[in-house]
Coordinates of C-alpha atoms in Angstrom, one line a residue:
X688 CA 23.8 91.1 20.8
X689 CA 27.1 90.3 18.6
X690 CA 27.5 87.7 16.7
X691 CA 29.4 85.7 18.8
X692 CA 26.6 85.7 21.3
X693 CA 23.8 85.1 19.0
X694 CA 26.3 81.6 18.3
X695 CA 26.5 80.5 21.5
X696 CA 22.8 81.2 22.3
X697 CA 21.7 79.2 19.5
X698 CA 24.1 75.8 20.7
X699 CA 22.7 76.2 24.3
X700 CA 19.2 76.1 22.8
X701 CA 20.3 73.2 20.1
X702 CA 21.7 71.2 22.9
X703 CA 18.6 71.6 25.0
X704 CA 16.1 70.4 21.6
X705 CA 15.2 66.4 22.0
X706 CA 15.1 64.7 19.3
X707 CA 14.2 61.0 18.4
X708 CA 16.2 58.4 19.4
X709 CA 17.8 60.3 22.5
X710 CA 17.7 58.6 26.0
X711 CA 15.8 61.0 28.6
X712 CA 15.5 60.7 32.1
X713 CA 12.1 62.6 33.4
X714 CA 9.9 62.3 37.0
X715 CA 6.9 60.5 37.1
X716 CA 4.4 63.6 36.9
X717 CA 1.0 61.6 36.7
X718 CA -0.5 58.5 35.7
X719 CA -3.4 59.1 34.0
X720 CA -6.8 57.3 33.0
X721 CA -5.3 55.7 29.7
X722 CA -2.8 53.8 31.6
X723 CA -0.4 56.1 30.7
X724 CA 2.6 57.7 32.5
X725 CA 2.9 61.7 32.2
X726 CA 6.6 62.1 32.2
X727 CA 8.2 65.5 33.0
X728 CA 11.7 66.4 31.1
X729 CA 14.6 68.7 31.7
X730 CA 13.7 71.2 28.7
X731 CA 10.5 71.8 31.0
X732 CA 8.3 69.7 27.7
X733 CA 6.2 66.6 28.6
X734 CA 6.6 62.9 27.6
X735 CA 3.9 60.2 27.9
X736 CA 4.9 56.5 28.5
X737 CA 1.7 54.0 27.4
X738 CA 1.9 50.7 29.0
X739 CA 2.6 48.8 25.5
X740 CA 6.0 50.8 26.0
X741 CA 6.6 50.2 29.3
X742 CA 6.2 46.4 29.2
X743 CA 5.3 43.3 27.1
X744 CA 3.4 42.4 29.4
X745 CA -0.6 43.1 28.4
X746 CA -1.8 43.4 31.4
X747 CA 0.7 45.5 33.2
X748 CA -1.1 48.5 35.7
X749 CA 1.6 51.5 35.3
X750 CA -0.1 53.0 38.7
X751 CA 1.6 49.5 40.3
X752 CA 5.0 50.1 38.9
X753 CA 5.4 54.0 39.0
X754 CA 4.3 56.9 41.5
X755 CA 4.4 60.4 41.3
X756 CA 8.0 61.7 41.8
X757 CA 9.9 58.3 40.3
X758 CA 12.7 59.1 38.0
X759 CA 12.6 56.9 34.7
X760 CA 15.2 56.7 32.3
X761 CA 13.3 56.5 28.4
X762 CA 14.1 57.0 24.7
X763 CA 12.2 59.0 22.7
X764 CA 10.3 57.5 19.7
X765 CA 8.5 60.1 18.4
X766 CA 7.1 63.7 18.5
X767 CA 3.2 63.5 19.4
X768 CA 2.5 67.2 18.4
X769 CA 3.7 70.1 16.5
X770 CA 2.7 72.8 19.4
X771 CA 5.7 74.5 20.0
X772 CA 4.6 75.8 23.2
X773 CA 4.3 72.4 24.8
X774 CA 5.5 70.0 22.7
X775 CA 4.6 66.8 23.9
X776 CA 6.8 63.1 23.2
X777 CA 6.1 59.2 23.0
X778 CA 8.4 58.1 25.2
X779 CA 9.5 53.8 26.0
X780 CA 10.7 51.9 28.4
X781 CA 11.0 49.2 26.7
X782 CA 12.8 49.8 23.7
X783 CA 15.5 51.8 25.8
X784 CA 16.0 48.1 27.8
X785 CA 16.1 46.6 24.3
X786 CA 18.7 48.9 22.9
X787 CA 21.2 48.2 25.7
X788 CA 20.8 44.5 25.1
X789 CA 21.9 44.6 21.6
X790 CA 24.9 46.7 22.6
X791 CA 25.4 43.4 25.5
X792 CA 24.5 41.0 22.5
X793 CA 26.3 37.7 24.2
X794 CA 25.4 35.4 21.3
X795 CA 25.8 34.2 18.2
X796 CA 23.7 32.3 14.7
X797 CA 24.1 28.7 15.9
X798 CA 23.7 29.3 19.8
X799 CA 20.8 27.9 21.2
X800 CA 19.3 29.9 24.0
X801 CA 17.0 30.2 26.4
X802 CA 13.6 32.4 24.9
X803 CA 10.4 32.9 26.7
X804 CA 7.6 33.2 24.5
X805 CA 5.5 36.4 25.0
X806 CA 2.7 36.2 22.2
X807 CA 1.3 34.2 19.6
X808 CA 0.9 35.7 16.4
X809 CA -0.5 34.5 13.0
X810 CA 3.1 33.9 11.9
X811 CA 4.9 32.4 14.6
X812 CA 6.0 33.4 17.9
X813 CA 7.3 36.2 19.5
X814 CA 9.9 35.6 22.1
X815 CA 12.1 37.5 24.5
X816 CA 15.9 36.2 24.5
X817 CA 17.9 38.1 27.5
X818 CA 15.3 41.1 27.0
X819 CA 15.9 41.2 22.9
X820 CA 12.6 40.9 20.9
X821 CA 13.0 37.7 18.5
X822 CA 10.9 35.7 16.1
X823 CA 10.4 32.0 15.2
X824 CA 8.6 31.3 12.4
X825 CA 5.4 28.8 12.6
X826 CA 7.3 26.5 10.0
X827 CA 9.9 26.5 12.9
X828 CA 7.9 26.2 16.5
X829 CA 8.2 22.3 15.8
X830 CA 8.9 19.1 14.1
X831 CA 5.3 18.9 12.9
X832 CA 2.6 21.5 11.6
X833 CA 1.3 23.3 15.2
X834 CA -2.3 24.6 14.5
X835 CA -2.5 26.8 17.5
X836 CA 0.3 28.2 18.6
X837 CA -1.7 30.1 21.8
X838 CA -0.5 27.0 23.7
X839 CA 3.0 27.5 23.9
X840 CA 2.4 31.6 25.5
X841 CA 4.4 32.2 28.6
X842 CA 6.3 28.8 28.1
X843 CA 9.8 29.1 28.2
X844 CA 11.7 27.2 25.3
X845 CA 15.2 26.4 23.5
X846 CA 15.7 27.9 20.2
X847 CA 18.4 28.3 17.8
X848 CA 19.4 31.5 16.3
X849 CA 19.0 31.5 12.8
X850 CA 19.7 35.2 12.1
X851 CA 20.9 38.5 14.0
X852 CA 21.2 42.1 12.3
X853 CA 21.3 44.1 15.6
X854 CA 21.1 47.5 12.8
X855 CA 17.4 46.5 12.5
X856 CA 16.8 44.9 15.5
X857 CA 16.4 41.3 14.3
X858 CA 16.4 38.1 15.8
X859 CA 15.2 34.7 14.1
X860 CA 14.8 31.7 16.1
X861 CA 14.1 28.0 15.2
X862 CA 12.7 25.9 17.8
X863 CA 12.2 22.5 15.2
X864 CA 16.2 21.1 15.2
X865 CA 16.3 21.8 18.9
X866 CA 13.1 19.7 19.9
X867 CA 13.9 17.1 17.9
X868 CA 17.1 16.8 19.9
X869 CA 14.9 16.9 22.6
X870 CA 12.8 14.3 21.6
X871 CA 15.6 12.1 21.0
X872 CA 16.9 11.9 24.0
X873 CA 13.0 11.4 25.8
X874 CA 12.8 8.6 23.6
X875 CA 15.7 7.0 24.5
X876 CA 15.1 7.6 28.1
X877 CA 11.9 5.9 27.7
X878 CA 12.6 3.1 25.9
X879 CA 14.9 2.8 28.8
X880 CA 12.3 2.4 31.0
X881 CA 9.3 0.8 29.0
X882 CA 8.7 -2.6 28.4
X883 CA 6.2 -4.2 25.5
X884 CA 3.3 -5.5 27.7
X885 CA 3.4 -3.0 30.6
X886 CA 0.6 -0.7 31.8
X887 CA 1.1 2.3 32.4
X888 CA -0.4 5.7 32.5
X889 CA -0.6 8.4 29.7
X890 CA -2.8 11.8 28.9
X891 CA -4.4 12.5 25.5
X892 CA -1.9 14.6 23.9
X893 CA -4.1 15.4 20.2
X894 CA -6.8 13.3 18.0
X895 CA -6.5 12.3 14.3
X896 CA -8.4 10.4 12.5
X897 CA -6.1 7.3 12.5
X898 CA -5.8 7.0 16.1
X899 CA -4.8 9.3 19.6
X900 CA -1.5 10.8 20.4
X901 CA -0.6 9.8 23.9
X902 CA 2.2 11.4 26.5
X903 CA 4.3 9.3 28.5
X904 CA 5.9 11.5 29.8
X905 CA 7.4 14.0 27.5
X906 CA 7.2 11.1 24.6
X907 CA 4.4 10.4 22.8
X908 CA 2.8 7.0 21.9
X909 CA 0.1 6.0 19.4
X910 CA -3.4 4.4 20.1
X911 CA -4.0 3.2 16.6
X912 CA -8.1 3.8 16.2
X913 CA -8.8 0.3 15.9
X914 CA -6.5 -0.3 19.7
X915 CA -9.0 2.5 21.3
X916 CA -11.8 0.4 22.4
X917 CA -13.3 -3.6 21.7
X918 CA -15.8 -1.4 20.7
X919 CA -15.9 -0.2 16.9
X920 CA -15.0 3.3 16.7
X921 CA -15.0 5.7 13.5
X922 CA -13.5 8.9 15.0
X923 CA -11.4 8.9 18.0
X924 CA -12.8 12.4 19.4
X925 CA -16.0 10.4 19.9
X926 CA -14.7 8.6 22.9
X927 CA -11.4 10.6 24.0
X928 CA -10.7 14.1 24.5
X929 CA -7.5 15.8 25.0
X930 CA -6.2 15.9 28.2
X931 CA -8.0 13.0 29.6
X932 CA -6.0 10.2 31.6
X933 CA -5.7 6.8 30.3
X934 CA -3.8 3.5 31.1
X935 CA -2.6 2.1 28.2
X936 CA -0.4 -1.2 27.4
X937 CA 3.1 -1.0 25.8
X938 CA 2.3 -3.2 21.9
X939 CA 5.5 -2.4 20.7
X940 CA 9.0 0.0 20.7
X941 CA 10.5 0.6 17.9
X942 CA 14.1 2.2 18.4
X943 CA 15.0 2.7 14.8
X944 CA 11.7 4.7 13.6
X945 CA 11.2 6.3 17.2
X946 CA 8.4 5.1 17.2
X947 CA 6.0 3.3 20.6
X948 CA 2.7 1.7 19.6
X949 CA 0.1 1.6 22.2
X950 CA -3.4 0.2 22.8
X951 CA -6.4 1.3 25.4
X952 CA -8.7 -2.1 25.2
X953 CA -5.8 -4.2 25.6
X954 CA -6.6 -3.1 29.4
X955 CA -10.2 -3.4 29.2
X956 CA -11.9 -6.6 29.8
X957 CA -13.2 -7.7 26.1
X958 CA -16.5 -8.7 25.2
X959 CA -15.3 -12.5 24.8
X960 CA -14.0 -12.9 27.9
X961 CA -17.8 -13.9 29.2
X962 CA -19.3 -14.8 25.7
X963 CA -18.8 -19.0 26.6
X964 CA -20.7 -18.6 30.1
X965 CA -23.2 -16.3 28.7
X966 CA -24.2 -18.1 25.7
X967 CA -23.4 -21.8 25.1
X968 CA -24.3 -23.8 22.8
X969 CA -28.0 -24.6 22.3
X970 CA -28.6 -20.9 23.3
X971 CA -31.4 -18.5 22.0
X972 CA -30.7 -14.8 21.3
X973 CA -31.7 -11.9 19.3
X974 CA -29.4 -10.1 16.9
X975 CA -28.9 -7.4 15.0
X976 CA -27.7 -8.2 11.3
X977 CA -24.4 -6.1 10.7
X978 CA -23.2 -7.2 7.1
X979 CA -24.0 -9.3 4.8
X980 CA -21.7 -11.6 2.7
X981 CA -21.5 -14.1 -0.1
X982 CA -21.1 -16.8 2.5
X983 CA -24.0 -15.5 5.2
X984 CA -24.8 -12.8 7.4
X985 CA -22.8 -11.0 10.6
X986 CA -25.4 -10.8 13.3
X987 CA -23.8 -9.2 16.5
X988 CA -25.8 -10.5 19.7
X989 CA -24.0 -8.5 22.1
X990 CA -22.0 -5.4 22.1
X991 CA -18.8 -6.0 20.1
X992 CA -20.2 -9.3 19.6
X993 CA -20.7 -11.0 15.9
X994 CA -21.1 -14.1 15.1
X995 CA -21.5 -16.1 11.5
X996 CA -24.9 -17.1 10.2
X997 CA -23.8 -19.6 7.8
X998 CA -25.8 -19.5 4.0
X999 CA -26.3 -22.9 5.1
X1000 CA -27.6 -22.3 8.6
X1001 CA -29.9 -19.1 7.3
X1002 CA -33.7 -21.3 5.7
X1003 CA -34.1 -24.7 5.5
X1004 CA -34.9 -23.7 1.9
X1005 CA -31.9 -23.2 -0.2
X1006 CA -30.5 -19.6 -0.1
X1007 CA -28.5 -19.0 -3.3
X1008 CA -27.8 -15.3 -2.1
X1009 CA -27.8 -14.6 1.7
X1010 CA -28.6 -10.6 0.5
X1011 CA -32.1 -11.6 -0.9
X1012 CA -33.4 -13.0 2.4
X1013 CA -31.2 -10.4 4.5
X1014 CA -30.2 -7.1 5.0
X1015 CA -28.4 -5.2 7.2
X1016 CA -30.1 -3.9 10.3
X1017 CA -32.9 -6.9 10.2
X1018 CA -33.6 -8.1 13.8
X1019 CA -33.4 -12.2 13.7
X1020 CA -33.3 -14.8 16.3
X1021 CA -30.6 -17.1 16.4
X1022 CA -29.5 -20.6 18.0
X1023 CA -26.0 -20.8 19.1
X1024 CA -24.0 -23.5 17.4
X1025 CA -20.5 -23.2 18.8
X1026 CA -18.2 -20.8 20.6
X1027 CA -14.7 -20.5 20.6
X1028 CA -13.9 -17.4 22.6
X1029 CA -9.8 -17.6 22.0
X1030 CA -10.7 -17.7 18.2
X1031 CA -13.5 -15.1 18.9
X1032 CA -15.6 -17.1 16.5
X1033 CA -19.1 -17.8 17.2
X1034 CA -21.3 -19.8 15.2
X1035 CA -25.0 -19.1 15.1
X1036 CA -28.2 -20.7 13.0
X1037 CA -31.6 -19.5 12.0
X1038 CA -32.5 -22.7 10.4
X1039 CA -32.5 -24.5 14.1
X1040 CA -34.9 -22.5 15.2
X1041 CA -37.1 -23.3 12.2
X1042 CA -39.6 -25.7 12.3
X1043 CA -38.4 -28.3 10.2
X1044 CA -40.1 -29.2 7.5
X1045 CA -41.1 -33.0 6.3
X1046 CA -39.0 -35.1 3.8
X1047 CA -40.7 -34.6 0.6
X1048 CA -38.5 -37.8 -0.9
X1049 CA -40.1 -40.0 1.3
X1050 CA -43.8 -38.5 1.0
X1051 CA -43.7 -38.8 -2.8
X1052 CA -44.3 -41.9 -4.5
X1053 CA -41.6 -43.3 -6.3
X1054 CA -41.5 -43.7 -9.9
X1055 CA -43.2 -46.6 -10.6
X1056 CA -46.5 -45.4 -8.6
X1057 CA -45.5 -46.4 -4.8
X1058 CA -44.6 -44.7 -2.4
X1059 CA -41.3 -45.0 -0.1
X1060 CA -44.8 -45.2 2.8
X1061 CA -46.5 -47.6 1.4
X1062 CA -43.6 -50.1 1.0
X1063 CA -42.5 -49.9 4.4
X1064 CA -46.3 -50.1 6.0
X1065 CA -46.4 -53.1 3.6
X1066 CA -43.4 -54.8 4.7
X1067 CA -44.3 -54.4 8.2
X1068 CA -48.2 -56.6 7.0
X1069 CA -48.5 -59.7 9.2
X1070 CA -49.1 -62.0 6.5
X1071 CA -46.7 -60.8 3.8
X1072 CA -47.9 -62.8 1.6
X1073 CA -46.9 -60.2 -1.6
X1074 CA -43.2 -59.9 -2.1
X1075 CA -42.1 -56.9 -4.0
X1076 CA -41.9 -58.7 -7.1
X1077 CA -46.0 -58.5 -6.7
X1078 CA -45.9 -54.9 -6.1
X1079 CA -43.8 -54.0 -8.7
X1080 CA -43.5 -56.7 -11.6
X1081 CA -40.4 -57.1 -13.7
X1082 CA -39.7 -53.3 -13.1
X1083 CA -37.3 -54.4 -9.6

């Protein structure tokens, strides 16, 4: 063989070597147990196509999308063995659909487009913008701190591109400037339509500590902890979960701050509402001792319910300190003095249902020997013939 044909022999076989990067089109020659396509190529080698490379989709069955004798058009990522006699090659799908969308890039930094999210990752969110791969940033899902991301998967949002370098495929995204657009204009729409003393109906967005988040209808409102219930309640998760329905009642819209203010036992019927028909004055109960003050003791008598033991209403003995005759927790029964239910004052009394106990002044003698007793039962004598000059001398 000359040299001239040794030349052309060896570009014929050069032109027929694959080699990374190159787009391939192969038949579908099996699909086999690993969820894999077996892809046959025009060199007479083998390619394999794993479902990660075919779709983003996780859950994607290759034997659903692909049969035997299909033609599929791939690029080739990488060589998967050195065996020259059947050398074998990872093959995608999905970065070949990629590739062609950079080279129909129809946007620009500053767009805002349209991005479904596929995943949520420890970082942020991976998203697909007109089948390009692109990534917001946690610090950028939203216009707060998100803990779990895992809740906006499959969603399809509005992001703003922050950065494209189609030479290494990437594509940064920022959801936070677009939602608070977005928020913007639901809260003017809804202060539109709200009004400070209507009812309506919301669903637990998220719990804090100071209160619940509540939707409106893509706006949120806030049930301040001490608005959740008549009730006293420490944590909010203790009584309200997210998700749950709720009617709540419009407290206050602020335009400037954005801001809606909303309260749950403003709907409720309150403990008060009954308090004068269930326990007038002159009424016995038992309480429970809730705090104690300077002044007297809390004693709640029914749920939600406290009223004021006065210091002066607690012995018939005088209480210098209502703590060293009370503590929280003490059981006690108490007389009702007076209710004012608008005030939501109630005043209650231990003393009264003491048994009251005789006036030592007028048991003891006075001090010249007689007592307060025996003047009176003197005075009242038939004959009163002593005056109380007699009893008592010069001394009156």
């Amino acid at each position: 063989m000359n040299d001239t044909n040794s030349e052309l022999l060896a570009a014929l076989e050069s032109a027929d070597q694959i080699k990374v990067g190159d787009v391939v089109t192969g038949e579908v020659l099996a699909i086999d147990n690993d969820n894999q396509a077996v892809i046959g190529l025009h060199t007479g080698e083998e390619g394999v196509v794993p479902a990660r490379e075919y779709s983003d989709d996780r859950s994607v069955n290759l034997a659903d999308d692909l049969k035997v004798g299909d033609s599929i058009e791939t690029v080739v990522v990488s060589n998967v063995t050195s065996d020259k006699e059947g050398v074998a090659y990872l093959l995608s799908k999905k970065r070949l659909e990629a590739r062609k969308a950079w080279e129909k890039l129809s946007f620009a930094e500053g767009d805002v487009v349209d991005a479904t999210v596929l995943n949520a990752v420890r970082g942020g969110l991976i998203v697909d913008v007109a089948g390009i791969r692109g990534f917001v940033p946690a610090s950028m899902v939203a216009e707060r701190f998100v803990s779990d991301l895992n809740q906006f998967k499959g969603q399809d949002i509005k992001a703003e591109v922050i950065e494209i370098d189609p030479a290494k495929a990437r594509l940064i995204l920022s959801r936070k400037a677009v939602a608070a657009q977005e928020r913007a204009e639901k809260l003017q729409e809804a202060f539109s339509r709200l009004a400070v003393g209507e009812v309506v109906e919301g669903t637990v967005a998220r719990l804090t500590d100071f209160g619940a988040f509540v939707d409106l209808g893509g706006v949120d409102g806030l049930v301040h902890v001490s608005e959740i219930s008549h009730d006293r309640v420490k944590n909010p998760a203790d009584v309200l979960s997210k998700g749950e329905k709720v009617n709540v009642k419009i407290l206050a819209l602020d335009t400037e701050r954005g801001r809606i203010s909303l309260s749950i036992k403003a709907t409720q019927p309150g403990p008060w509402d009954e308090v004068a028909e269930k326990a007038p004055a002159g009424t016995v109960l038992e309480g429970t001792v809730k705090r104690v003050k300077d002044f007297g003791a809390f004693v709640e008598i029914f749920p939600g319910i406290e009223g004021l033991v006065h210091v002066s209403q607690i012995s018939h003995k005088r209480v210098e300190n209502p703590a060293d005759v009370l503590k929280s927790g003490d059981k006690v029964k108490v007389q009702v003095l007076d209710v004012k239910p608008q005030e939501e004052r109630i005043s209650l009394s231990m003393k009264a249902l003491e048994e009251k106990p005789a006036n030592k002044r007028e048991d003891h003698e006075d001090s010249n020997g007689a007592s307060r007793a025996d003047v009176a039962a003197y005075q009242q004598d038939d004959e009163g013939a002593a005056t109380l000059g007699d009893l008592f001398g010069d001394k009156l």
